[in-house]
């Protein structure tokens, strides 16, 4: 039996403690061997203008993972040209490591929209989907969509009861732009990197 590896995808714009705690909880609950953090390159479903350059996001992610022996950065989506698709990433990983069982960790909101992603059948049949539910009253809805996906695609879906941490990358960006503190929201090394490189500052501050 090969390894059990978790996949944390996302823009990580920037990475924060919510991402890290979810990964740690998934690793512990599902007995994963390691977790790959894969920053999106050019996500076709998001406004690319609002997303920081991939190299900067990857460097921040690497800093956040430095102290964890089982968390690793993978830049395959950033290195790929053009739009990046989850199904391509999964197929590449499966080709490289056919004996590995991959666990794709996502928020419950992503599970609700996964059928709108490109080639959802490929995604749902090439990994175990781990849907993090944070006790915000959507449990029934999530269970219903999970049952539908299991029936429709023969998907393997695990519901992960996750701690609710009210931190978002968008709030962090907004606080920086408004000159507010982001202490205790993300690792100190990432905060230092953001300040050193003057990231997410309001345009008027940078002129």
Coordinates of C-alpha atoms in Angstrom, one line a residue:
X1 CA 0.0 0.0 0.0
X2 CA 1.4 3.4 -1.0
X3 CA 1.3 6.6 0.9
X4 CA -1.8 8.6 1.8
X5 CA -1.1 12.2 0.8
X6 CA -3.4 15.2 1.3
X7 CA -3.7 18.0 -1.2
X8 CA -4.4 21.6 -0.1
X9 CA -5.1 23.7 -3.1
X10 CA -5.9 27.4 -3.1
X11 CA -4.6 30.8 -4.1
X12 CA -2.9 31.3 -0.7
X13 CA -3.1 35.0 -1.2
X14 CA -1.8 34.9 1.5
X15 CA -1.7 31.6 3.4
X16 CA -2.9 31.9 7.0
X17 CA -3.5 29.9 10.2
X18 CA -7.0 28.7 9.0
X19 CA -5.3 26.9 6.1
X20 CA -2.6 25.4 8.3
X21 CA -5.0 24.2 11.1
X22 CA -7.4 22.6 8.5
X23 CA -4.4 20.7 7.0
X24 CA -3.2 19.6 10.5
X25 CA -6.7 18.4 11.4
X26 CA -7.1 16.5 8.1
X27 CA -3.7 14.9 8.6
X28 CA -4.6 13.7 12.1
X29 CA -8.1 12.6 11.5
X30 CA -7.4 10.7 8.2
X31 CA -3.9 9.4 9.2
X32 CA -2.2 11.1 6.2
X33 CA 1.5 10.7 5.6
X34 CA 2.0 14.2 4.3
X35 CA 0.2 17.2 2.8
X36 CA 1.1 19.0 -0.4
X37 CA 0.2 22.7 -0.5
X38 CA -0.4 23.6 -4.2
X39 CA -0.9 27.3 -4.9
X40 CA -3.1 28.0 -7.9
X41 CA -1.4 29.3 -10.9
X42 CA -4.0 31.2 -12.9
X43 CA -7.3 30.0 -11.5
X44 CA -9.8 30.3 -14.4
X45 CA -12.7 30.9 -12.0
X46 CA -11.2 33.9 -10.1
X47 CA -10.3 37.4 -11.0
X48 CA -6.6 37.1 -11.9
X49 CA -6.0 40.8 -11.4
X50 CA -6.7 40.6 -7.7
X51 CA -4.3 37.7 -7.2
X52 CA -0.6 38.2 -6.3
X53 CA 2.1 36.8 -8.6
X54 CA 2.5 33.0 -8.1
X55 CA 6.2 33.3 -7.2
X56 CA 5.4 35.6 -4.2
X57 CA 2.5 33.4 -3.0
X58 CA 4.7 30.3 -3.3
X59 CA 7.5 31.9 -1.2
X60 CA 5.0 32.9 1.5
X61 CA 3.6 29.4 1.5
X62 CA 7.1 27.9 1.8
X63 CA 7.8 30.1 4.8
X64 CA 4.6 29.0 6.5
X65 CA 5.4 25.3 6.0
X66 CA 9.1 25.5 7.1
X67 CA 8.6 24.2 10.6
X68 CA 6.3 21.3 9.7
X69 CA 8.1 18.1 8.6
X70 CA 5.1 16.7 6.8
X71 CA 3.8 19.8 5.0
X72 CA 5.4 20.4 1.6
X73 CA 5.1 23.0 -1.1
X74 CA 4.4 21.9 -4.7
X75 CA 4.6 24.6 -7.4
X76 CA 3.3 22.5 -10.3
X77 CA 0.3 24.8 -11.0
X78 CA 2.3 28.0 -10.8
X79 CA 4.9 26.4 -13.2
X80 CA 2.2 25.4 -15.7
X81 CA 1.4 28.0 -18.3
X82 CA -2.2 29.3 -18.9
X83 CA -5.2 28.5 -16.8
X84 CA -4.8 25.7 -14.2
X85 CA -7.3 23.0 -13.6
X86 CA -7.6 20.7 -10.6
X87 CA -8.3 17.6 -12.8
X88 CA -4.9 18.1 -14.6
X89 CA -3.1 18.4 -11.3
X90 CA -4.6 15.2 -10.0
X91 CA -3.9 13.3 -13.2
X92 CA -0.3 14.5 -13.2
X93 CA 0.1 13.4 -9.5
X94 CA -1.5 10.0 -10.2
X95 CA 0.8 9.4 -13.2
X96 CA 3.9 10.3 -11.1
X97 CA 2.8 8.2 -8.1
X98 CA 0.3 5.5 -9.1
X99 CA 0.5 3.7 -5.7
X100 CA -0.4 6.9 -3.7
X101 CA -3.9 7.6 -2.5
X102 CA -4.6 11.3 -2.7
X103 CA -7.0 13.1 -0.4
X104 CA -8.2 16.5 -1.9
X105 CA -9.1 18.8 1.1
X106 CA -11.7 21.4 0.4
X107 CA -14.1 23.7 2.2
X108 CA -17.7 22.6 2.2
X109 CA -18.6 25.5 -0.1
X110 CA -16.3 24.0 -2.8
X111 CA -18.1 20.7 -2.5
X112 CA -21.4 22.5 -3.4
X113 CA -19.9 23.8 -6.6
X114 CA -17.5 21.0 -7.6
X115 CA -19.8 19.8 -10.4
X116 CA -19.2 23.2 -12.1
X117 CA -15.4 22.6 -12.2
X118 CA -13.8 21.4 -15.4
X119 CA -14.1 17.6 -15.7
X120 CA -15.6 17.0 -12.3
X121 CA -15.9 13.3 -13.0
X122 CA -12.1 13.0 -13.3
X123 CA -11.6 14.8 -10.0
X124 CA -14.2 12.8 -8.1
X125 CA -12.8 9.5 -9.4
X126 CA -9.1 10.1 -8.9
X127 CA -9.0 11.1 -5.3
X128 CA -10.8 10.9 -2.0
X129 CA -12.7 14.2 -1.4
X130 CA -12.3 15.6 2.1
X131 CA -15.0 18.2 2.8
X132 CA -14.4 20.4 5.8
X133 CA -17.7 21.3 7.6
X134 CA -17.3 24.1 10.2
X135 CA -20.6 23.8 12.1
X136 CA -22.2 26.9 10.5
X137 CA -25.6 25.3 9.9
X138 CA -24.9 23.8 6.4
X139 CA -24.4 20.2 7.5
X140 CA -27.6 18.9 6.0
X141 CA -27.0 20.6 2.7
X142 CA -23.4 19.2 2.6
X143 CA -24.6 15.7 3.4
X144 CA -27.2 15.9 0.7
X145 CA -24.7 17.0 -2.0
X146 CA -22.2 14.4 -0.8
X147 CA -24.8 11.6 -1.2
X148 CA -25.6 12.9 -4.7
X149 CA -21.9 12.9 -5.7
X150 CA -21.3 9.4 -4.3
X151 CA -24.3 8.1 -6.2
X152 CA -23.7 10.0 -9.5
X153 CA -19.9 9.6 -9.7
X154 CA -19.1 6.7 -7.3
X155 CA -17.0 9.3 -5.4
X156 CA -15.3 8.6 -2.1
X157 CA -16.3 11.6 0.1
X158 CA -15.3 12.1 3.7
X159 CA -16.9 14.8 5.8
X160 CA -14.3 16.4 8.1
X161 CA -15.8 18.2 11.1
X162 CA -13.4 21.2 11.3
X163 CA -12.8 23.9 13.8
X164 CA -14.3 27.2 12.7
X165 CA -11.6 29.9 12.4
X166 CA -12.9 33.3 11.3
X167 CA -9.8 34.3 9.2
X168 CA -9.8 34.9 5.5
X169 CA -7.1 36.0 3.0
X170 CA -9.4 38.8 1.8
X171 CA -9.7 40.2 5.4
X172 CA -5.9 40.0 5.8
X173 CA -5.4 41.9 2.5
X174 CA -8.0 44.5 3.5
X175 CA -6.5 45.0 7.0
X176 CA -3.0 45.6 5.4
X177 CA -4.4 48.0 2.9
X178 CA -6.0 49.9 5.8
X179 CA -2.9 49.9 8.0
X180 CA -4.4 47.5 10.6
X181 CA -2.6 44.7 12.5
X182 CA -2.6 41.2 11.1
X183 CA -0.7 39.7 14.1
X184 CA -1.9 36.2 15.2
X185 CA -3.7 35.7 11.8
X186 CA -0.8 34.1 10.0
X187 CA 2.8 33.0 10.8
X188 CA 5.3 35.7 11.8
X189 CA 7.6 34.7 8.9
X190 CA 4.9 35.4 6.4
X191 CA 4.0 38.7 8.1
X192 CA 7.7 39.8 7.9
X193 CA 7.8 38.8 4.2
X194 CA 4.6 40.8 3.5
X195 CA 6.0 43.9 5.2
X196 CA 9.4 43.6 3.7
X197 CA 8.0 43.3 0.2
X198 CA 5.3 45.9 0.8
X199 CA 2.6 43.5 -0.4
X200 CA -1.2 44.3 -0.4
X201 CA -0.5 47.9 0.4
X202 CA -3.1 50.5 -0.7
X203 CA -1.9 52.1 -4.0
X204 CA -1.6 55.5 -2.5
X205 CA 0.9 54.1 0.1
X206 CA 3.1 52.9 -2.7
X207 CA 3.3 56.0 -4.8

